[in-house]
mmCIF file with all atom_site columns, C-alpha atoms in Angstrom:
data_model
loop_
_atom_site.group_PDB
_atom_site.id
_atom_site.type_symbol
_atom_site.label_atom_id
_atom_site.label_alt_id
_atom_site.label_comp_id
_atom_site.label_asym_id
_atom_site.label_entity_id
_atom_site.label_seq_id
_atom_site.pdbx_PDB_ins_code
_atom_site.Cartn_x
_atom_site.Cartn_y
_atom_site.Cartn_z
_atom_site.occupancy
_atom_site.B_iso_or_equiv
_atom_site.pdbx_formal_charge
_atom_site.auth_seq_id
_atom_site.auth_comp_id
_atom_site.auth_asym_id
_atom_site.auth_atom_id
_atom_site.pdbx_PDB_model_num
ATOM 1   C CA . UNK A 1 1   ? 121.506 -32.814 88.620 1.00 73.00 ? 1371 UNK A CA 1
ATOM 2   C CA . UNK A 1 2   ? 120.480 -34.375 85.274 1.00 80.00 ? 1372 UNK A CA 1
ATOM 3   C CA . UNK A 1 3   ? 122.739 -34.568 82.478 1.00 88.00 ? 1373 UNK A CA 1
ATOM 4   C CA . UNK A 1 4   ? 123.749 -36.643 78.874 1.00 92.00 ? 1374 UNK A CA 1
ATOM 5   C CA . UNK A 1 5   ? 126.757 -37.756 77.634 1.00 94.00 ? 1375 UNK A CA 1
ATOM 6   C CA . UNK A 1 6   ? 127.882 -38.588 73.876 1.00 95.00 ? 1376 UNK A CA 1
ATOM 7   C CA . UNK A 1 7   ? 131.458 -39.538 73.896 1.00 95.00 ? 1377 UNK A CA 1
ATOM 8   C CA . UNK A 1 8   ? 131.439 -39.826 70.341 1.00 95.00 ? 1378 UNK A CA 1
ATOM 9   C CA . UNK A 1 9   ? 131.602 -36.483 68.535 1.00 94.00 ? 1379 UNK A CA 1
ATOM 10  C CA . UNK A 1 10  ? 131.560 -38.557 65.590 1.00 97.00 ? 1380 UNK A CA 1
ATOM 11  C CA . UNK A 1 11  ? 131.441 -42.146 64.287 1.00 98.00 ? 1381 UNK A CA 1
ATOM 12  C CA . UNK A 1 12  ? 132.464 -43.356 60.452 1.00 98.00 ? 1382 UNK A CA 1
ATOM 13  C CA . UNK A 1 13  ? 130.579 -46.724 59.632 1.00 98.00 ? 1383 UNK A CA 1
ATOM 14  C CA . UNK A 1 14  ? 130.344 -48.191 55.961 1.00 98.00 ? 1384 UNK A CA 1
ATOM 15  C CA . UNK A 1 15  ? 127.033 -48.645 54.070 1.00 98.00 ? 1385 UNK A CA 1
ATOM 16  C CA . UNK A 1 16  ? 125.533 -51.824 54.868 1.00 97.00 ? 1386 UNK A CA 1
ATOM 17  C CA . UNK A 1 17  ? 127.364 -52.279 58.557 1.00 98.00 ? 1387 UNK A CA 1
ATOM 18  C CA . UNK A 1 18  ? 126.064 -51.826 61.860 1.00 97.00 ? 1388 UNK A CA 1
ATOM 19  C CA . UNK A 1 19  ? 126.151 -48.799 63.557 1.00 97.00 ? 1389 UNK A CA 1
ATOM 20  C CA . UNK A 1 20  ? 126.297 -47.822 67.061 1.00 98.00 ? 1390 UNK A CA 1
ATOM 21  C CA . UNK A 1 21  ? 125.701 -43.961 68.499 1.00 98.00 ? 1391 UNK A CA 1
ATOM 22  C CA . UNK A 1 22  ? 126.633 -44.208 72.444 1.00 98.00 ? 1392 UNK A CA 1
ATOM 23  C CA . UNK A 1 23  ? 124.823 -42.170 75.110 1.00 98.00 ? 1393 UNK A CA 1
ATOM 24  C CA . UNK A 1 24  ? 125.311 -42.088 79.003 1.00 97.00 ? 1394 UNK A CA 1
ATOM 25  C CA . UNK A 1 25  ? 123.183 -40.375 81.306 1.00 95.00 ? 1395 UNK A CA 1
ATOM 26  C CA . UNK A 1 26  ? 123.031 -39.378 84.725 1.00 90.00 ? 1396 UNK A CA 1
ATOM 27  C CA . UNK A 1 27  ? 119.425 -38.791 86.968 1.00 84.00 ? 1397 UNK A CA 1
ATOM 28  C CA . UNK A 1 28  ? 118.162 -39.266 90.279 1.00 79.00 ? 1398 UNK A CA 1
ATOM 29  C CA . UNK A 1 29  ? 115.425 -41.532 89.678 1.00 80.00 ? 1399 UNK A CA 1
ATOM 30  C CA . UNK A 1 30  ? 113.780 -43.082 86.312 1.00 83.00 ? 1400 UNK A CA 1
ATOM 31  C CA . UNK A 1 31  ? 114.646 -41.264 83.118 1.00 87.00 ? 1401 UNK A CA 1
ATOM 32  C CA . UNK A 1 32  ? 112.852 -40.703 80.097 1.00 91.00 ? 1402 UNK A CA 1
ATOM 33  C CA . UNK A 1 33  ? 115.437 -41.028 77.253 1.00 94.00 ? 1403 UNK A CA 1
ATOM 34  C CA . UNK A 1 34  ? 114.677 -39.487 73.938 1.00 95.00 ? 1404 UNK A CA 1
ATOM 35  C CA . UNK A 1 35  ? 116.739 -39.715 70.527 1.00 97.00 ? 1405 UNK A CA 1
ATOM 36  C CA . UNK A 1 36  ? 116.664 -36.964 67.406 1.00 97.00 ? 1406 UNK A CA 1
ATOM 37  C CA . UNK A 1 37  ? 117.900 -36.443 64.616 1.00 97.00 ? 1407 UNK A CA 1
ATOM 38  C CA . UNK A 1 38  ? 119.249 -33.357 62.846 1.00 95.00 ? 1408 UNK A CA 1
ATOM 39  C CA . UNK A 1 39  ? 119.209 -33.721 59.340 1.00 93.00 ? 1409 UNK A CA 1
ATOM 40  C CA . UNK A 1 40  ? 121.325 -30.438 57.590 1.00 87.00 ? 1410 UNK A CA 1
ATOM 41  C CA . UNK A 1 41  ? 119.332 -27.091 57.536 1.00 82.00 ? 1411 UNK A CA 1
ATOM 42  C CA . UNK A 1 42  ? 116.811 -28.617 59.548 1.00 86.00 ? 1412 UNK A CA 1
ATOM 43  C CA . UNK A 1 43  ? 115.661 -28.739 63.339 1.00 89.00 ? 1413 UNK A CA 1
ATOM 44  C CA . UNK A 1 44  ? 115.606 -31.830 65.191 1.00 93.00 ? 1414 UNK A CA 1
ATOM 45  C CA . UNK A 1 45  ? 113.327 -34.685 64.528 1.00 94.00 ? 1415 UNK A CA 1
ATOM 46  C CA . UNK A 1 46  ? 111.983 -37.305 66.772 1.00 94.00 ? 1416 UNK A CA 1
ATOM 47  C CA . UNK A 1 47  ? 113.425 -40.764 66.802 1.00 96.00 ? 1417 UNK A CA 1
ATOM 48  C CA . UNK A 1 48  ? 111.956 -42.766 69.244 1.00 96.00 ? 1418 UNK A CA 1
ATOM 49  C CA . UNK A 1 49  ? 111.810 -42.975 73.638 1.00 94.00 ? 1419 UNK A CA 1
ATOM 50  C CA . UNK A 1 50  ? 111.974 -45.146 76.220 1.00 94.00 ? 1420 UNK A CA 1
ATOM 51  C CA . UNK A 1 51  ? 109.394 -44.615 79.005 1.00 89.00 ? 1421 UNK A CA 1
ATOM 52  C CA . UNK A 1 52  ? 108.995 -48.080 80.738 1.00 87.00 ? 1422 UNK A CA 1
ATOM 53  C CA . UNK A 1 53  ? 108.317 -51.662 79.945 1.00 88.00 ? 1423 UNK A CA 1
ATOM 54  C CA . UNK A 1 54  ? 111.022 -53.048 77.270 1.00 91.00 ? 1424 UNK A CA 1
ATOM 55  C CA . UNK A 1 55  ? 114.567 -51.724 77.373 1.00 93.00 ? 1425 UNK A CA 1
ATOM 56  C CA . UNK A 1 56  ? 114.384 -52.638 73.345 1.00 96.00 ? 1426 UNK A CA 1
ATOM 57  C CA . UNK A 1 57  ? 112.766 -49.875 71.746 1.00 96.00 ? 1427 UNK A CA 1
ATOM 58  C CA . UNK A 1 58  ? 112.114 -49.761 68.264 1.00 96.00 ? 1428 UNK A CA 1
ATOM 59  C CA . UNK A 1 59  ? 111.716 -46.141 66.557 1.00 94.00 ? 1429 UNK A CA 1
ATOM 60  C CA . UNK A 1 60  ? 111.606 -44.591 62.938 1.00 91.00 ? 1430 UNK A CA 1
ATOM 61  C CA . UNK A 1 61  ? 113.551 -45.204 60.105 1.00 92.00 ? 1431 UNK A CA 1
ATOM 62  C CA . UNK A 1 62  ? 114.834 -49.188 61.372 1.00 95.00 ? 1432 UNK A CA 1
ATOM 63  C CA . UNK A 1 63  ? 116.589 -46.913 64.345 1.00 97.00 ? 1433 UNK A CA 1
ATOM 64  C CA . UNK A 1 64  ? 116.575 -49.261 67.657 1.00 97.00 ? 1434 UNK A CA 1
ATOM 65  C CA . UNK A 1 65  ? 118.039 -48.281 71.277 1.00 98.00 ? 1435 UNK A CA 1
ATOM 66  C CA . UNK A 1 66  ? 118.547 -50.715 74.055 1.00 96.00 ? 1436 UNK A CA 1
ATOM 67  C CA . UNK A 1 67  ? 117.351 -49.121 77.715 1.00 96.00 ? 1437 UNK A CA 1
ATOM 68  C CA . UNK A 1 68  ? 120.625 -50.293 80.141 1.00 95.00 ? 1438 UNK A CA 1
ATOM 69  C CA . UNK A 1 69  ? 119.747 -49.842 83.811 1.00 93.00 ? 1439 UNK A CA 1
ATOM 70  C CA . UNK A 1 70  ? 123.003 -50.617 84.987 1.00 93.00 ? 1440 UNK A CA 1
ATOM 71  C CA . UNK A 1 71  ? 125.319 -48.784 82.639 1.00 95.00 ? 1441 UNK A CA 1
ATOM 72  C CA . UNK A 1 72  ? 122.733 -45.840 82.284 1.00 95.00 ? 1442 UNK A CA 1
ATOM 73  C CA . UNK A 1 73  ? 123.156 -45.995 78.941 1.00 97.00 ? 1443 UNK A CA 1
ATOM 74  C CA . UNK A 1 74  ? 120.777 -45.946 75.704 1.00 98.00 ? 1444 UNK A CA 1
ATOM 75  C CA . UNK A 1 75  ? 122.829 -46.149 73.008 1.00 98.00 ? 1445 UNK A CA 1
ATOM 76  C CA . UNK A 1 76  ? 121.076 -45.735 68.788 1.00 98.00 ? 1446 UNK A CA 1
ATOM 77  C CA . UNK A 1 77  ? 121.535 -48.455 67.022 1.00 98.00 ? 1447 UNK A CA 1
ATOM 78  C CA . UNK A 1 78  ? 120.901 -49.820 63.636 1.00 98.00 ? 1448 UNK A CA 1
ATOM 79  C CA . UNK A 1 79  ? 121.420 -53.247 61.957 1.00 97.00 ? 1449 UNK A CA 1
ATOM 80  C CA . UNK A 1 80  ? 122.204 -51.914 57.964 1.00 97.00 ? 1450 UNK A CA 1
ATOM 81  C CA . UNK A 1 81  ? 123.421 -48.011 57.971 1.00 97.00 ? 1451 UNK A CA 1
ATOM 82  C CA . UNK A 1 82  ? 122.607 -46.212 54.699 1.00 97.00 ? 1452 UNK A CA 1
ATOM 83  C CA . UNK A 1 83  ? 123.861 -43.258 53.502 1.00 97.00 ? 1453 UNK A CA 1
ATOM 84  C CA . UNK A 1 84  ? 120.614 -41.239 54.180 1.00 96.00 ? 1454 UNK A CA 1
ATOM 85  C CA . UNK A 1 85  ? 121.463 -41.970 57.655 1.00 97.00 ? 1455 UNK A CA 1
ATOM 86  C CA . UNK A 1 86  ? 124.356 -39.413 57.860 1.00 97.00 ? 1456 UNK A CA 1
ATOM 87  C CA . UNK A 1 87  ? 123.276 -36.987 60.088 1.00 97.00 ? 1457 UNK A CA 1
ATOM 88  C CA . UNK A 1 88  ? 124.084 -35.132 63.546 1.00 96.00 ? 1458 UNK A CA 1
ATOM 89  C CA . UNK A 1 89  ? 122.350 -37.209 66.522 1.00 97.00 ? 1459 UNK A CA 1
ATOM 90  C CA . UNK A 1 90  ? 121.324 -36.108 69.323 1.00 96.00 ? 1460 UNK A CA 1
ATOM 91  C CA . UNK A 1 91  ? 120.364 -38.305 72.963 1.00 96.00 ? 1461 UNK A CA 1
ATOM 92  C CA . UNK A 1 92  ? 118.440 -36.148 75.820 1.00 94.00 ? 1462 UNK A CA 1
ATOM 93  C CA . UNK A 1 93  ? 116.833 -37.361 79.163 1.00 91.00 ? 1463 UNK A CA 1
ATOM 94  C CA . UNK A 1 94  ? 114.160 -36.039 81.299 1.00 85.00 ? 1464 UNK A CA 1
ATOM 95  C CA . UNK A 1 95  ? 113.437 -37.239 84.677 1.00 72.00 ? 1465 UNK A CA 1
ATOM 96  C CA . UNK A 1 96  ? 110.263 -39.244 84.980 1.00 63.00 ? 1466 UNK A CA 1
ATOM 97  C CA . UNK A 1 97  ? 108.665 -37.144 87.497 1.00 62.00 ? 1467 UNK A CA 1
ATOM 98  C CA . UNK A 1 98  ? 109.306 -33.722 85.655 1.00 59.00 ? 1468 UNK A CA 1
ATOM 99  C CA . UNK A 1 99  ? 106.217 -31.606 85.199 1.00 57.00 ? 1469 UNK A CA 1
ATOM 100 C CA . UNK A 1 100 ? 108.274 -29.198 83.249 1.00 59.00 ? 1470 UNK A CA 1
ATOM 101 C CA . UNK A 1 101 ? 109.147 -30.316 80.607 1.00 58.00 ? 1471 UNK A CA 1
ATOM 102 C CA . UNK A 1 102 ? 112.689 -29.646 80.372 1.00 74.00 ? 1472 UNK A CA 1
ATOM 103 C CA . UNK A 1 103 ? 114.622 -32.116 78.498 1.00 84.00 ? 1473 UNK A CA 1
ATOM 104 C CA . UNK A 1 104 ? 118.535 -32.228 78.436 1.00 88.00 ? 1474 UNK A CA 1
ATOM 105 C CA . UNK A 1 105 ? 120.164 -33.066 75.914 1.00 91.00 ? 1475 UNK A CA 1
ATOM 106 C CA . UNK A 1 106 ? 123.849 -34.337 74.889 1.00 92.00 ? 1476 UNK A CA 1
ATOM 107 C CA . UNK A 1 107 ? 125.651 -32.588 72.880 1.00 92.00 ? 1477 UNK A CA 1
ATOM 108 C CA . UNK A 1 108 ? 125.480 -34.732 69.338 1.00 93.00 ? 1478 UNK A CA 1
ATOM 109 C CA . UNK A 1 109 ? 127.005 -37.156 67.430 1.00 96.00 ? 1479 UNK A CA 1
ATOM 110 C CA . UNK A 1 110 ? 127.406 -36.823 63.635 1.00 96.00 ? 1480 UNK A CA 1
ATOM 111 C CA . UNK A 1 111 ? 127.041 -39.858 62.498 1.00 97.00 ? 1481 UNK A CA 1
ATOM 112 C CA . UNK A 1 112 ? 129.072 -40.315 58.668 1.00 97.00 ? 1482 UNK A CA 1
ATOM 113 C CA . UNK A 1 113 ? 127.849 -43.395 56.724 1.00 97.00 ? 1483 UNK A CA 1
ATOM 114 C CA . UNK A 1 114 ? 130.250 -43.774 53.923 1.00 96.00 ? 1484 UNK A CA 1
ATOM 115 C CA . UNK A 1 115 ? 128.990 -45.980 50.451 1.00 95.00 ? 1485 UNK A CA 1
ATOM 116 C CA . UNK B 2 1   ? 107.634 -29.639 57.104 1.00 70.00 ? 1259 UNK B CA 1
ATOM 117 C CA . UNK B 2 2   ? 107.242 -30.624 60.610 1.00 76.00 ? 1260 UNK B CA 1
ATOM 118 C CA . UNK B 2 3   ? 103.850 -28.228 61.536 1.00 92.00 ? 1261 UNK B CA 1
ATOM 119 C CA . UNK B 2 4   ? 106.272 -25.634 63.341 1.00 96.00 ? 1262 UNK B CA 1
ATOM 120 C CA . UNK B 2 5   ? 107.569 -22.880 61.226 1.00 96.00 ? 1263 UNK B CA 1
ATOM 121 C CA . UNK B 2 6   ? 110.186 -20.146 61.915 1.00 97.00 ? 1264 UNK B CA 1
ATOM 122 C CA . UNK B 2 7   ? 110.688 -17.266 60.396 1.00 97.00 ? 1265 UNK B CA 1
ATOM 123 C CA . UNK B 2 8   ? 112.941 -15.560 59.470 1.00 97.00 ? 1266 UNK B CA 1
ATOM 124 C CA . UNK B 2 9   ? 115.118 -18.749 58.709 1.00 96.00 ? 1267 UNK B CA 1
ATOM 125 C CA . UNK B 2 10  ? 118.340 -16.192 58.719 1.00 96.00 ? 1268 UNK B CA 1
ATOM 126 C CA . UNK B 2 11  ? 119.491 -13.208 60.082 1.00 95.00 ? 1269 UNK B CA 1
ATOM 127 C CA . UNK B 2 12  ? 121.964 -10.603 60.442 1.00 95.00 ? 1270 UNK B CA 1
ATOM 128 C CA . UNK B 2 13  ? 122.053 -7.879  62.444 1.00 92.00 ? 1271 UNK B CA 1
ATOM 129 C CA . UNK B 2 14  ? 124.424 -5.602  63.997 1.00 89.00 ? 1272 UNK B CA 1
ATOM 130 C CA . UNK B 2 15  ? 124.955 -5.667  67.636 1.00 87.00 ? 1273 UNK B CA 1
ATOM 131 C CA . UNK B 2 16  ? 122.932 -2.222  68.372 1.00 86.00 ? 1274 UNK B CA 1
ATOM 132 C CA . UNK B 2 17  ? 119.556 -3.255  66.216 1.00 88.00 ? 1275 UNK B CA 1
ATOM 133 C CA . UNK B 2 18  ? 116.351 -4.843  67.353 1.00 93.00 ? 1276 UNK B CA 1
ATOM 134 C CA . UNK B 2 19  ? 115.191 -7.667  65.677 1.00 95.00 ? 1277 UNK B CA 1
ATOM 135 C CA . UNK B 2 20  ? 112.753 -10.558 66.382 1.00 97.00 ? 1278 UNK B CA 1
ATOM 136 C CA . UNK B 2 21  ? 112.299 -13.906 65.613 1.00 98.00 ? 1279 UNK B CA 1
ATOM 137 C CA . UNK B 2 22  ? 109.126 -15.619 65.011 1.00 98.00 ? 1280 UNK B CA 1
ATOM 138 C CA . UNK B 2 23  ? 107.800 -19.473 65.752 1.00 98.00 ? 1281 UNK B CA 1
ATOM 139 C CA . UNK B 2 24  ? 104.275 -20.634 64.983 1.00 97.00 ? 1282 UNK B CA 1
ATOM 140 C CA . UNK B 2 25  ? 102.831 -23.788 65.405 1.00 96.00 ? 1283 UNK B CA 1
ATOM 141 C CA . UNK B 2 26  ? 99.697  -25.755 63.934 1.00 92.00 ? 1284 UNK B CA 1
ATOM 142 C CA . UNK B 2 27  ? 99.500  -28.839 65.676 1.00 93.00 ? 1285 UNK B CA 1
ATOM 143 C CA . UNK B 2 28  ? 97.318  -27.591 68.506 1.00 91.00 ? 1286 UNK B CA 1
ATOM 144 C CA . UNK B 2 29  ? 100.082 -28.212 71.490 1.00 91.00 ? 1287 UNK B CA 1
ATOM 145 C CA . UNK B 2 30  ? 100.302 -25.693 74.308 1.00 90.00 ? 1288 UNK B CA 1
ATOM 146 C CA . UNK B 2 31  ? 103.837 -25.547 75.197 1.00 90.00 ? 1289 UNK B CA 1
ATOM 147 C CA . UNK B 2 32  ? 106.623 -23.976 73.558 1.00 93.00 ? 1290 UNK B CA 1
ATOM 148 C CA . UNK B 2 33  ? 109.763 -23.630 73.775 1.00 93.00 ? 1291 UNK B CA 1
ATOM 149 C CA . UNK B 2 34  ? 113.083 -21.496 72.788 1.00 96.00 ? 1292 UNK B CA 1
ATOM 150 C CA . UNK B 2 35  ? 116.515 -23.384 72.200 1.00 95.00 ? 1293 UNK B CA 1
ATOM 151 C CA . UNK B 2 36  ? 119.951 -22.382 71.268 1.00 95.00 ? 1294 UNK B CA 1
ATOM 152 C CA . UNK B 2 37  ? 121.929 -24.309 68.955 1.00 94.00 ? 1295 UNK B CA 1
ATOM 153 C CA . UNK B 2 38  ? 125.709 -23.576 68.973 1.00 91.00 ? 1296 UNK B CA 1
ATOM 154 C CA . UNK B 2 39  ? 128.357 -25.993 67.138 1.00 83.00 ? 1297 UNK B CA 1
ATOM 155 C CA . UNK B 2 40  ? 129.970 -28.770 69.666 1.00 76.00 ? 1298 UNK B CA 1
ATOM 156 C CA . UNK B 2 41  ? 127.851 -27.933 72.706 1.00 83.00 ? 1299 UNK B CA 1
ATOM 157 C CA . UNK B 2 42  ? 124.544 -29.754 73.692 1.00 84.00 ? 1300 UNK B CA 1
ATOM 158 C CA . UNK B 2 43  ? 121.088 -27.849 72.817 1.00 89.00 ? 1301 UNK B CA 1
ATOM 159 C CA . UNK B 2 44  ? 120.622 -24.558 75.219 1.00 91.00 ? 1302 UNK B CA 1
ATOM 160 C CA . UNK B 2 45  ? 117.318 -24.604 76.628 1.00 91.00 ? 1303 UNK B CA 1
ATOM 161 C CA . UNK B 2 46  ? 116.075 -20.640 77.068 1.00 94.00 ? 1304 UNK B CA 1
ATOM 162 C CA . UNK B 2 47  ? 112.484 -20.432 78.002 1.00 94.00 ? 1305 UNK B CA 1
ATOM 163 C CA . UNK B 2 48  ? 109.132 -22.618 78.036 1.00 91.00 ? 1306 UNK B CA 1
ATOM 164 C CA . UNK B 2 49  ? 106.072 -21.538 77.955 1.00 92.00 ? 1307 UNK B CA 1
ATOM 165 C CA . UNK B 2 50  ? 103.164 -23.539 78.910 1.00 88.00 ? 1308 UNK B CA 1
ATOM 166 C CA . UNK B 2 51  ? 99.502  -22.306 78.128 1.00 88.00 ? 1309 UNK B CA 1
ATOM 167 C CA . UNK B 2 52  ? 101.064 -19.044 77.036 1.00 89.00 ? 1310 UNK B CA 1
ATOM 168 C CA . UNK B 2 53  ? 102.617 -18.832 80.842 1.00 90.00 ? 1311 UNK B CA 1
ATOM 169 C CA . UNK B 2 54  ? 106.637 -19.040 81.296 1.00 90.00 ? 1312 UNK B CA 1
ATOM 170 C CA . UNK B 2 55  ? 107.208 -21.864 83.512 1.00 86.00 ? 1313 UNK B CA 1
ATOM 171 C CA . UNK B 2 56  ? 110.942 -22.160 82.715 1.00 83.00 ? 1314 UNK B CA 1
ATOM 172 C CA . UNK B 2 57  ? 113.909 -19.132 81.943 1.00 85.00 ? 1315 UNK B CA 1
ATOM 173 C CA . UNK B 2 58  ? 117.578 -21.156 81.929 1.00 84.00 ? 1316 UNK B CA 1
ATOM 174 C CA . UNK B 2 59  ? 119.328 -17.576 83.084 1.00 89.00 ? 1317 UNK B CA 1
ATOM 175 C CA . UNK B 2 60  ? 118.894 -16.483 79.593 1.00 94.00 ? 1318 UNK B CA 1
ATOM 176 C CA . UNK B 2 61  ? 120.583 -12.549 79.415 1.00 94.00 ? 1319 UNK B CA 1
ATOM 177 C CA . UNK B 2 62  ? 117.845 -9.687  79.282 1.00 94.00 ? 1320 UNK B CA 1
ATOM 178 C CA . UNK B 2 63  ? 118.830 -8.765  75.602 1.00 95.00 ? 1321 UNK B CA 1
ATOM 179 C CA . UNK B 2 64  ? 116.461 -11.725 74.728 1.00 97.00 ? 1322 UNK B CA 1
ATOM 180 C CA . UNK B 2 65  ? 112.973 -10.698 75.925 1.00 96.00 ? 1323 UNK B CA 1
ATOM 181 C CA . UNK B 2 66  ? 110.108 -13.559 74.859 1.00 97.00 ? 1324 UNK B CA 1
ATOM 182 C CA . UNK B 2 67  ? 106.902 -13.267 74.233 1.00 97.00 ? 1325 UNK B CA 1
ATOM 183 C CA . UNK B 2 68  ? 104.196 -15.805 74.126 1.00 96.00 ? 1326 UNK B CA 1
ATOM 184 C CA . UNK B 2 69  ? 100.421 -13.871 73.105 1.00 95.00 ? 1327 UNK B CA 1
ATOM 185 C CA . UNK B 2 70  ? 98.965  -17.583 72.507 1.00 93.00 ? 1328 UNK B CA 1
ATOM 186 C CA . UNK B 2 71  ? 99.351  -20.783 72.220 1.00 90.00 ? 1329 UNK B CA 1
ATOM 187 C CA . UNK B 2 72  ? 100.412 -20.751 68.919 1.00 94.00 ? 1330 UNK B CA 1
ATOM 188 C CA . UNK B 2 73  ? 102.858 -18.209 68.935 1.00 97.00 ? 1331 UNK B CA 1
ATOM 189 C CA . UNK B 2 74  ? 106.000 -17.524 70.235 1.00 97.00 ? 1332 UNK B CA 1
ATOM 190 C CA . UNK B 2 75  ? 108.229 -14.419 69.635 1.00 98.00 ? 1333 UNK B CA 1
ATOM 191 C CA . UNK B 2 76  ? 112.049 -13.592 70.670 1.00 98.00 ? 1334 UNK B CA 1
ATOM 192 C CA . UNK B 2 77  ? 112.917 -10.471 70.345 1.00 97.00 ? 1335 UNK B CA 1
ATOM 193 C CA . UNK B 2 78  ? 116.584 -9.842  70.446 1.00 96.00 ? 1336 UNK B CA 1
ATOM 194 C CA . UNK B 2 79  ? 118.600 -6.431  71.693 1.00 93.00 ? 1337 UNK B CA 1
ATOM 195 C CA . UNK B 2 80  ? 121.735 -5.153  71.827 1.00 93.00 ? 1338 UNK B CA 1
ATOM 196 C CA . UNK B 2 81  ? 123.098 -8.826  71.131 1.00 93.00 ? 1339 UNK B CA 1
ATOM 197 C CA . UNK B 2 82  ? 126.674 -9.425  70.918 1.00 93.00 ? 1340 UNK B CA 1
ATOM 198 C CA . UNK B 2 83  ? 128.874 -11.782 69.205 1.00 93.00 ? 1341 UNK B CA 1
ATOM 199 C CA . UNK B 2 84  ? 128.485 -14.758 70.891 1.00 93.00 ? 1342 UNK B CA 1
ATOM 200 C CA . UNK B 2 85  ? 124.381 -14.875 70.495 1.00 95.00 ? 1343 UNK B CA 1
ATOM 201 C CA . UNK B 2 86  ? 125.505 -15.741 67.029 1.00 95.00 ? 1344 UNK B CA 1
ATOM 202 C CA . UNK B 2 87  ? 123.617 -19.296 67.178 1.00 96.00 ? 1345 UNK B CA 1
ATOM 203 C CA . UNK B 2 88  ? 121.084 -21.632 65.568 1.00 95.00 ? 1346 UNK B CA 1
ATOM 204 C CA . UNK B 2 89  ? 117.053 -20.624 67.505 1.00 97.00 ? 1347 UNK B CA 1
ATOM 205 C CA . UNK B 2 90  ? 115.289 -23.024 67.900 1.00 96.00 ? 1348 UNK B CA 1
ATOM 206 C CA . UNK B 2 91  ? 111.376 -23.286 68.340 1.00 96.00 ? 1349 UNK B CA 1
ATOM 207 C CA . UNK B 2 92  ? 109.709 -26.527 69.401 1.00 94.00 ? 1350 UNK B CA 1
ATOM 208 C CA . UNK B 2 93  ? 106.424 -27.329 70.885 1.00 93.00 ? 1351 UNK B CA 1
ATOM 209 C CA . UNK B 2 94  ? 104.296 -29.878 72.544 1.00 90.00 ? 1352 UNK B CA 1
ATOM 210 C CA . UNK B 2 95  ? 101.304 -31.493 74.257 1.00 86.00 ? 1353 UNK B CA 1
ATOM 211 C CA . UNK B 2 96  ? 101.120 -29.455 77.705 1.00 78.00 ? 1354 UNK B CA 1
ATOM 212 C CA . UNK B 2 97  ? 103.586 -29.627 80.888 1.00 68.00 ? 1355 UNK B CA 1
ATOM 213 C CA . UNK B 2 98  ? 102.830 -32.367 83.008 1.00 65.00 ? 1356 UNK B CA 1
ATOM 214 C CA . UNK B 2 99  ? 103.982 -35.250 81.292 1.00 67.00 ? 1357 UNK B CA 1
ATOM 215 C CA . UNK B 2 100 ? 107.728 -36.747 81.003 1.00 66.00 ? 1358 UNK B CA 1
ATOM 216 C CA . UNK B 2 101 ? 106.553 -38.657 77.932 1.00 73.00 ? 1359 UNK B CA 1
ATOM 217 C CA . UNK B 2 102 ? 105.944 -35.641 76.250 1.00 82.00 ? 1360 UNK B CA 1
ATOM 218 C CA . UNK B 2 103 ? 107.779 -35.752 72.816 1.00 89.00 ? 1361 UNK B CA 1
ATOM 219 C CA . UNK B 2 104 ? 109.138 -32.197 71.073 1.00 91.00 ? 1362 UNK B CA 1
ATOM 220 C CA . UNK B 2 105 ? 108.427 -31.068 67.268 1.00 93.00 ? 1363 UNK B CA 1
ATOM 221 C CA . UNK B 2 106 ? 111.154 -28.584 66.257 1.00 95.00 ? 1364 UNK B CA 1
ATOM 222 C CA . UNK B 2 107 ? 110.943 -26.055 63.595 1.00 95.00 ? 1365 UNK B CA 1
ATOM 223 C CA . UNK B 2 108 ? 113.564 -25.742 61.370 1.00 95.00 ? 1366 UNK B CA 1
ATOM 224 C CA . UNK B 2 109 ? 115.477 -23.481 63.097 1.00 95.00 ? 1367 UNK B CA 1
ATOM 225 C CA . UNK B 2 110 ? 116.162 -19.614 62.769 1.00 97.00 ? 1368 UNK B CA 1
ATOM 226 C CA . UNK B 2 111 ? 120.157 -19.096 61.677 1.00 96.00 ? 1369 UNK B CA 1
ATOM 227 C CA . UNK B 2 112 ? 121.466 -15.933 63.635 1.00 96.00 ? 1370 UNK B CA 1
ATOM 228 C CA . UNK B 2 113 ? 124.424 -13.793 63.390 1.00 95.00 ? 1371 UNK B CA 1
ATOM 229 C CA . UNK B 2 114 ? 125.649 -10.888 65.039 1.00 94.00 ? 1372 UNK B CA 1
ATOM 230 C CA . UNK B 2 115 ? 127.707 -8.520  64.103 1.00 91.00 ? 1373 UNK B CA 1
#
């Protein structure tokens, strides 16, 4: 069965410092991997996805994520955090051969960026 | 504004009431989804519709009844709910199922409180 784990409920980082939000996944075969962000009182917004090719994926707002097949990880990173990055971040996985569109989400990680 | 509009944004209902949540998208998508978001838990996929046909019912109790009259509109009819059904209900849409790389576009959600 497919699953996604986000091991940290909350990540705290100072503004200007690099940030990492961790995600590991379990899926048989090749995965499609996604990151979404949710700001307060809003729905989820797409940040980036990995389908195939270069393991380093660049997305919106300066975020990037690195696909590591051997470690089954897809950690979200940003070189320099902003206070406005504070939000709830979700990692999600879908099996590449899935034709039902069923996307499995992690439980979310709250990112708190302090000035 | 994401192009996916959910109404009402907030709903308080008693356990014996009947109410409905509405979702509308103007993105030309043909797949629509209902997700349930509870605090500290992964998003739970409830229902998926592809070209108005239901393709996924994730063992959702019958007190939740979806309706998809066309590819632009999705409803969630609620009756005799339980307090544990209180949550944020998110609607999403995407290009037709069949491509695992499809990105979901979410609405802002309907916050439901069951008394």
